Short mmCIF file of C-alpha atoms and ligand atoms in Angstrom, two decimals:
data_model
loop_
_atom_site.label_atom_id
_atom_site.label_comp_id
_atom_site.label_asym_id
_atom_site.label_seq_id
_atom_site.Cartn_x
_atom_site.Cartn_y
_atom_site.Cartn_z
CA GLU A 929 -113.00 -63.44 110.64
CA PHE A 930 -114.93 -65.08 107.88
CA ARG A 931 -112.62 -63.58 105.28
CA ARG A 932 -109.55 -64.72 107.17
CA VAL A 933 -110.83 -68.30 107.34
CA LEU A 934 -111.72 -68.14 103.68
CA PHE A 935 -108.30 -66.78 102.81
CA ARG A 936 -106.57 -69.48 104.85
CA SER A 937 -108.52 -72.28 103.24
CA TRP A 938 -107.89 -70.75 99.84
CA LYS A 939 -104.18 -70.83 100.58
CA ILE A 940 -104.33 -74.47 101.60
CA PHE A 941 -106.29 -75.23 98.47
CA ALA A 942 -103.80 -73.39 96.28
CA ARG A 943 -100.89 -75.23 97.89
CA ASP A 944 -102.64 -78.57 97.41
CA MET A 945 -103.21 -77.72 93.77
CA GLU A 946 -99.58 -76.81 93.33
CA GLU A 947 -98.41 -80.04 94.96
CA THR A 948 -100.80 -82.06 92.85
CA ALA A 949 -99.54 -80.35 89.71
CA ARG A 950 -95.93 -80.99 90.69
CA GLY A 951 -96.77 -84.61 91.51
CA ASP A 952 -98.53 -85.00 88.14
CA ALA A 953 -95.52 -83.57 86.34
CA VAL A 954 -93.21 -86.12 87.96
CA VAL A 955 -95.60 -88.95 87.10
CA LEU A 956 -95.84 -87.73 83.50
CA GLU A 957 -92.09 -87.44 83.12
CA THR A 958 -91.51 -90.98 84.42
CA ASP A 959 -94.26 -92.24 82.16
CA LEU A 960 -92.82 -90.43 79.10
CA ARG A 961 -89.39 -91.95 79.71
CA ARG A 962 -90.94 -95.37 80.06
CA GLY A 963 -92.99 -94.87 76.89
CA LEU A 964 -89.91 -93.83 74.93
CA GLY A 965 -88.08 -96.93 76.14
CA GLN A 966 -91.03 -99.12 75.15
CA ASN A 967 -91.42 -97.62 71.66
CA GLU A 968 -94.91 -96.39 72.42
CA PHE A 969 -94.56 -93.32 70.20
CA ALA A 970 -95.64 -93.16 66.59
CA VAL A 971 -95.74 -90.55 63.87
CA TYR A 972 -99.10 -89.93 62.21
CA TYR A 973 -99.42 -88.03 58.96
CA GLN A 974 -102.05 -85.54 57.89
CA PRO A 975 -102.36 -84.82 54.17
CA ILE A 976 -101.76 -81.30 52.90
CA VAL A 977 -103.95 -80.80 49.87
CA ARG A 978 -103.62 -78.58 46.79
CA LEU A 979 -106.82 -76.55 46.67
CA GLU A 980 -106.49 -76.16 42.93
CA ASP A 981 -107.26 -79.82 42.20
CA GLY A 982 -107.63 -81.60 45.55
CA SER A 983 -104.46 -83.65 45.07
CA VAL A 984 -102.22 -84.57 48.00
CA ALA A 985 -99.05 -82.46 47.95
CA GLY A 986 -97.46 -83.71 51.16
CA PHE A 987 -97.99 -84.52 54.81
CA GLU A 988 -97.51 -82.98 58.22
CA ALA A 989 -95.93 -85.34 60.75
CA LEU A 990 -97.69 -85.38 64.13
CA LEU A 991 -96.56 -87.37 67.15
CA ARG A 992 -98.92 -89.78 68.89
CA TRP A 993 -98.37 -91.76 72.07
CA HIS A 994 -99.94 -95.21 72.19
CA HIS A 995 -100.29 -95.36 75.93
CA PRO A 996 -100.96 -98.83 77.38
CA GLU A 997 -103.72 -97.50 79.67
CA LYS A 998 -104.79 -94.15 78.26
CA GLY A 999 -104.99 -95.16 74.61
CA VAL A 1000 -103.85 -92.65 71.98
CA VAL A 1001 -102.49 -89.52 73.70
CA SER A 1002 -102.31 -86.25 71.74
CA PRO A 1003 -99.14 -84.11 71.72
CA THR A 1004 -101.00 -81.25 73.38
CA ASP A 1005 -100.86 -83.43 76.52
CA PHE A 1006 -97.11 -84.03 76.47
CA ILE A 1007 -95.20 -81.65 74.15
CA ALA A 1008 -95.11 -78.64 76.49
CA HIS A 1009 -94.04 -80.85 79.36
CA SER A 1010 -91.34 -82.60 77.36
CA GLU A 1011 -90.00 -79.20 76.36
CA GLU A 1012 -89.64 -78.28 80.02
CA THR A 1013 -87.85 -81.50 80.91
CA GLY A 1014 -85.75 -81.69 77.75
CA LEU A 1015 -87.35 -84.97 76.68
CA ILE A 1016 -88.43 -83.16 73.51
CA ILE A 1017 -84.90 -83.68 72.19
CA ALA A 1018 -85.31 -87.47 72.15
CA LEU A 1019 -88.96 -87.32 71.06
CA GLY A 1020 -88.18 -84.79 68.37
CA ARG A 1021 -85.29 -86.83 67.05
CA PHE A 1022 -87.61 -89.81 66.78
CA ALA A 1023 -90.19 -87.77 64.82
CA LEU A 1024 -87.54 -86.36 62.47
CA GLU A 1025 -85.89 -89.69 61.74
CA ARG A 1026 -89.12 -91.62 61.33
CA THR A 1027 -90.52 -88.98 58.99
CA ALA A 1028 -87.32 -88.91 56.93
CA SER A 1029 -87.49 -92.65 56.48
CA ASP A 1030 -91.22 -92.66 55.65
CA LEU A 1031 -90.76 -89.81 53.17
CA ALA A 1032 -88.02 -91.76 51.39
CA ASP A 1033 -90.41 -94.76 51.19
CA TRP A 1034 -93.28 -92.73 49.75
CA GLN A 1035 -91.12 -91.08 47.15
CA ARG A 1036 -89.84 -94.49 46.07
CA HIS A 1037 -93.32 -95.96 45.83
CA PHE A 1038 -95.12 -92.87 44.50
CA PRO A 1039 -92.74 -91.06 42.17
CA LEU A 1040 -94.95 -88.02 41.65
CA GLU A 1041 -94.03 -84.74 40.01
CA PRO A 1042 -93.71 -82.50 41.96
CA PRO A 1043 -92.64 -85.01 44.62
CA LEU A 1044 -94.51 -85.52 47.92
CA PHE A 1045 -93.13 -83.51 50.82
CA ALA A 1046 -93.18 -84.02 54.58
CA SER A 1047 -93.18 -81.39 57.25
CA VAL A 1048 -92.05 -81.96 60.86
CA ASN A 1049 -92.79 -79.73 63.85
CA VAL A 1050 -89.80 -78.39 65.71
CA SER A 1051 -90.03 -76.69 69.09
CA ARG A 1052 -88.01 -73.79 70.39
CA ARG A 1053 -85.87 -76.00 72.58
CA GLN A 1054 -84.97 -78.30 69.70
CA LEU A 1055 -84.08 -75.38 67.47
CA ARG A 1056 -81.64 -74.06 70.03
CA GLU A 1057 -80.10 -77.41 70.82
CA GLU A 1058 -76.46 -77.47 69.90
CA ASN A 1059 -76.51 -80.36 67.47
CA PHE A 1060 -79.90 -79.73 65.91
CA ALA A 1061 -78.81 -78.17 62.63
CA LEU A 1062 -76.07 -80.77 62.30
CA SER A 1063 -78.52 -83.62 62.71
CA ILE A 1064 -80.76 -82.11 60.02
CA GLU A 1065 -77.76 -81.69 57.76
CA LYS A 1066 -77.06 -85.41 58.18
CA LEU A 1067 -80.64 -86.37 57.31
CA LEU A 1068 -80.54 -84.20 54.19
CA ALA A 1069 -77.08 -85.33 53.15
CA ALA A 1070 -78.13 -88.98 53.23
CA GLY A 1071 -79.93 -88.05 50.02
CA ASN A 1072 -82.84 -90.43 50.49
CA PHE A 1073 -85.42 -87.98 49.28
CA ARG A 1074 -85.80 -85.25 46.71
CA GLU A 1075 -84.36 -81.83 47.31
CA GLY A 1076 -86.58 -79.36 49.14
CA THR A 1077 -89.13 -81.98 50.21
CA PHE A 1078 -88.11 -82.24 53.85
CA LYS A 1079 -89.63 -79.33 55.75
CA LEU A 1080 -89.60 -78.01 59.29
CA GLU A 1081 -92.43 -76.15 61.02
CA VAL A 1082 -91.66 -73.68 63.74
CA THR A 1083 -94.57 -72.21 65.65
CA GLU A 1084 -94.81 -68.46 65.53
CA SER A 1085 -94.63 -68.07 69.31
CA ALA A 1086 -91.37 -70.05 69.43
CA ILE A 1087 -89.52 -67.51 67.37
CA GLU A 1088 -87.91 -64.82 69.33
CA ILE A 1089 -86.62 -62.81 66.51
CA ASP A 1090 -83.06 -62.45 67.65
CA GLN A 1091 -79.80 -62.95 65.82
CA GLU A 1092 -79.31 -66.45 67.17
CA ALA A 1093 -82.67 -67.77 65.96
CA ARG A 1094 -82.25 -66.09 62.60
CA ARG A 1095 -78.79 -67.57 62.16
CA ILE A 1096 -80.00 -71.12 62.85
CA LEU A 1097 -83.00 -70.71 60.54
CA GLU A 1098 -80.84 -69.37 57.75
CA TRP A 1099 -78.39 -72.21 58.19
CA LEU A 1100 -81.23 -74.73 57.94
CA ARG A 1101 -82.60 -73.06 54.84
CA ASP A 1102 -79.19 -72.93 53.18
CA MET A 1103 -78.80 -76.66 53.80
CA GLY A 1104 -82.01 -77.24 51.86
CA ALA A 1105 -84.58 -77.72 54.61
CA GLY A 1106 -87.91 -76.10 53.73
CA LEU A 1107 -89.12 -73.81 56.50
CA ALA A 1108 -92.70 -73.05 57.49
CA ILE A 1109 -93.94 -70.68 60.15
CA ASP A 1110 -96.72 -72.50 62.04
CA ASP A 1111 -99.86 -71.16 63.73
CA PHE A 1112 -99.39 -67.85 62.00
CA GLY A 1113 -101.58 -65.12 63.42
CA THR A 1114 -101.66 -66.42 66.99
CA GLY A 1115 -98.55 -64.62 68.15
CA LEU A 1116 -97.43 -61.07 67.95
CA SER A 1117 -95.34 -61.15 64.84
CA THR A 1118 -96.54 -59.50 61.72
CA LEU A 1119 -96.11 -60.28 58.09
CA SER A 1120 -93.72 -57.37 57.76
CA GLN A 1121 -91.38 -59.08 60.23
CA LEU A 1122 -91.79 -62.20 58.15
CA LYS A 1123 -90.04 -60.63 55.20
CA ASP A 1124 -86.75 -60.80 57.11
CA LEU A 1125 -87.13 -64.44 58.11
CA PRO A 1126 -86.26 -67.39 55.88
CA PHE A 1127 -89.70 -69.03 55.83
CA GLU A 1128 -90.95 -70.11 52.43
CA THR A 1129 -94.34 -71.18 53.79
CA VAL A 1130 -96.89 -69.52 56.06
CA LYS A 1131 -99.31 -71.82 57.88
CA ILE A 1132 -102.30 -69.73 58.81
CA ASP A 1133 -103.86 -70.74 62.11
CA ARG A 1134 -107.30 -72.27 62.10
CA SER A 1135 -108.67 -69.54 64.37
CA PHE A 1136 -109.04 -67.49 61.17
CA LEU A 1137 -111.66 -69.97 59.99
CA ALA A 1138 -113.64 -70.18 63.21
CA ARG A 1139 -116.91 -68.40 63.95
CA ARG A 1140 -117.78 -67.37 60.44
CA GLY A 1141 -121.52 -67.06 60.54
CA GLY A 1142 -123.41 -63.82 59.89
CA VAL A 1143 -123.00 -61.74 56.77
CA GLN A 1144 -120.84 -59.16 58.53
CA GLU A 1145 -118.65 -61.79 60.16
CA GLU A 1146 -118.23 -63.48 56.83
CA ALA A 1147 -117.17 -60.21 55.21
CA ASP A 1148 -114.73 -59.45 58.02
CA ALA A 1149 -113.20 -62.94 57.90
CA THR A 1150 -112.80 -62.61 54.15
CA ALA A 1151 -111.11 -59.23 54.51
CA VAL A 1152 -108.65 -60.55 57.08
CA MET A 1153 -107.86 -63.80 55.32
CA SER A 1154 -107.50 -62.25 51.90
CA SER A 1155 -105.13 -59.58 53.14
CA ILE A 1156 -102.91 -62.14 54.89
CA VAL A 1157 -102.86 -64.24 51.74
CA ALA A 1158 -102.17 -61.26 49.49
CA LEU A 1159 -99.29 -60.03 51.64
CA ALA A 1160 -97.80 -63.53 51.95
CA HIS A 1161 -97.91 -63.83 48.16
CA GLU A 1162 -96.43 -60.37 47.76
CA LEU A 1163 -93.51 -61.63 49.85
CA LYS A 1164 -93.29 -64.77 47.65
CA ARG A 1165 -94.40 -67.08 50.44
CA THR A 1166 -96.67 -70.08 49.99
CA VAL A 1167 -99.84 -70.33 52.07
CA ILE A 1168 -101.27 -73.35 53.89
CA VAL A 1169 -104.45 -72.96 55.93
CA GLU A 1170 -104.83 -75.32 58.87
CA GLY A 1171 -107.96 -76.79 60.41
CA VAL A 1172 -110.24 -76.89 57.36
CA GLU A 1173 -113.29 -78.84 58.48
CA SER A 1174 -115.87 -78.16 55.77
CA GLU A 1175 -116.25 -78.04 52.03
CA ARG A 1176 -117.47 -74.48 52.43
CA ASP A 1177 -114.14 -73.44 53.98
CA ALA A 1178 -112.22 -75.25 51.27
CA ILE A 1179 -114.10 -73.46 48.51
CA TRP A 1180 -113.80 -70.11 50.28
CA LEU A 1181 -110.01 -70.53 50.63
CA LYS A 1182 -109.61 -71.64 47.05
CA GLN A 1183 -111.44 -68.50 45.92
CA LEU A 1184 -109.12 -66.39 48.07
CA GLY A 1185 -106.12 -67.88 46.28
CA CYS A 1186 -104.69 -70.09 49.04
CA GLU A 1187 -102.51 -72.82 47.57
CA TYR A 1188 -102.83 -75.50 50.23
CA ALA A 1189 -105.15 -76.61 52.99
CA GLN A 1190 -105.10 -79.20 55.70
CA GLY A 1191 -107.81 -80.36 58.08
CA PHE A 1192 -110.38 -82.95 59.09
CA TYR A 1193 -112.45 -82.18 55.97
CA PHE A 1194 -109.69 -83.79 53.90
CA SER A 1195 -108.37 -86.26 56.44
CA ALA A 1196 -107.41 -86.65 60.08
CA PRO A 1197 -103.77 -87.52 60.81
CA LEU A 1198 -103.29 -91.22 60.02
CA PRO A 1199 -100.71 -93.84 60.92
CA SER A 1200 -98.24 -94.47 58.09
CA GLU A 1201 -99.23 -98.17 57.91
CA ILE A 1202 -102.46 -97.08 56.24
CA GLY A 1203 -100.47 -95.47 53.45
CA ARG A 1204 -98.22 -98.52 53.22
CA ALA A 1205 -101.23 -100.79 52.89
CA TYR A 1206 -102.01 -99.16 49.55
CA VAL A 1207 -98.52 -99.75 48.19
P1 C2E B 1671 -99.71 -78.04 64.90
O1 C2E B 1671 -98.37 -78.24 64.34
O2 C2E B 1671 -100.35 -76.71 64.69
O3 C2E B 1671 -100.61 -79.20 64.30
C1 C2E B 1671 -101.94 -79.07 63.90
C2 C2E B 1671 -102.87 -79.64 64.94
O4 C2E B 1671 -104.21 -79.46 64.51
C3 C2E B 1671 -102.71 -81.15 65.14
O5 C2E B 1671 -102.96 -81.43 66.50
C4 C2E B 1671 -103.82 -81.72 64.26
O6 C2E B 1671 -104.23 -83.02 64.63
C5 C2E B 1671 -104.90 -80.70 64.48
N1 C2E B 1671 -105.86 -80.64 63.37
C6 C2E B 1671 -105.68 -81.02 62.09
N2 C2E B 1671 -106.78 -80.77 61.35
C7 C2E B 1671 -107.68 -80.22 62.19
C8 C2E B 1671 -109.03 -79.74 62.02
O7 C2E B 1671 -109.63 -79.77 60.93
N3 C2E B 1671 -109.64 -79.23 63.12
C9 C2E B 1671 -109.02 -79.17 64.34
N4 C2E B 1671 -109.71 -78.68 65.37
N5 C2E B 1671 -107.75 -79.60 64.53
C10 C2E B 1671 -107.09 -80.12 63.48
P2 C2E B 1671 -102.08 -82.44 67.33
O8 C2E B 1671 -101.69 -83.60 66.45
O9 C2E B 1671 -102.79 -82.72 68.60
O10 C2E B 1671 -100.74 -81.63 67.61
C11 C2E B 1671 -100.74 -80.51 68.47
C12 C2E B 1671 -99.45 -79.76 68.40
O11 C2E B 1671 -98.38 -80.53 68.96
C13 C2E B 1671 -98.98 -79.45 66.98
O12 C2E B 1671 -99.68 -78.33 66.50
C14 C2E B 1671 -97.51 -79.21 67.19
O13 C2E B 1671 -97.26 -77.88 67.62
C15 C2E B 1671 -97.18 -80.15 68.33
N6 C2E B 1671 -96.49 -81.35 67.80
C16 C2E B 1671 -97.03 -82.44 67.20
N7 C2E B 1671 -96.07 -83.31 66.81
C17 C2E B 1671 -94.88 -82.75 67.16
C18 C2E B 1671 -93.49 -83.14 67.00
O14 C2E B 1671 -93.14 -84.20 66.42
N8 C2E B 1671 -92.54 -82.30 67.51
C19 C2E B 1671 -92.88 -81.11 68.12
N9 C2E B 1671 -91.89 -80.34 68.59
N10 C2E B 1671 -94.16 -80.71 68.26
C20 C2E B 1671 -95.15 -81.50 67.79
MG1 MG B 1672 -97.50 -77.88 62.64
MG1 MG B 1673 -100.40 -75.25 63.51
#
């Protein structure tokens, strides 16, 4: 009897949870649409640094939502949901266009050699949207920035390695978009699969930096990281390590031959106005 009562109340609880979740999703969707209409979204930029000399090579574009009540909302709280509802198409277009225009500005104001690059995240749903490659072609054809400096990041888990995905990626590459595979090491793909995909850059996930502590752990982490880096280099890919939070990590990665790093140690993502203020 006790178990039956328990089971029944568990079922009621589970249903309540489900309804709450569904209710929350509807509220979030309405709120996202409102926010889009009110221009509450912004693109922040996190520097990607050359480990060789600490100079800024480029930036990753990261969406932020300036919510009137909640303050700054991180994409982890709305990207997955906007993929489900399709809102990612509008949000993603905003991020791509804003970044393209900011990149053109930076290159005008800071004519560096090699030129600054910018890298925009693209989700699975965007990649498979009918007009996606065409819209990128348009951005590139406008010719507002230097060749090869506009890059797209696709998270490893978003890539089902089928003909369709490969065809779109190859098209993008042939048009001159730089391609990076994001969060590398969190999914199931391996570097040997990577050799058949048109990514020029591998972004190694920050989980490969975490929990280095004891001597053995340190040695293991070094073995893993150095073999990923070596294989990526063997395949003529460039390496960026994400989530670098300490000088120790930066030095370690430099010694292992990583070209680029990105993380709070160098800088958090910042609004572009801060960059403009220096101009
Ligand atoms: P991601 O592309 O892997 O971006 C890196 C995330 O790590 C960012 O989180 C960044 O703020 C955070 N990060 C940077 N340095 C450090 C560090 O040193 N330590 C730690 N713990 N974290 C660090 P954020 O901005 O919250 O973005 C989360 C994810 O949302 C991104 O992961 C990306 O997949 C997605 N996203 C962001 N902007 C866009 C966009 O415009 N379009 C699409 N489709 N997805 C986006
Ligand atoms: Mg990324
Ligand atoms: Mg990442």
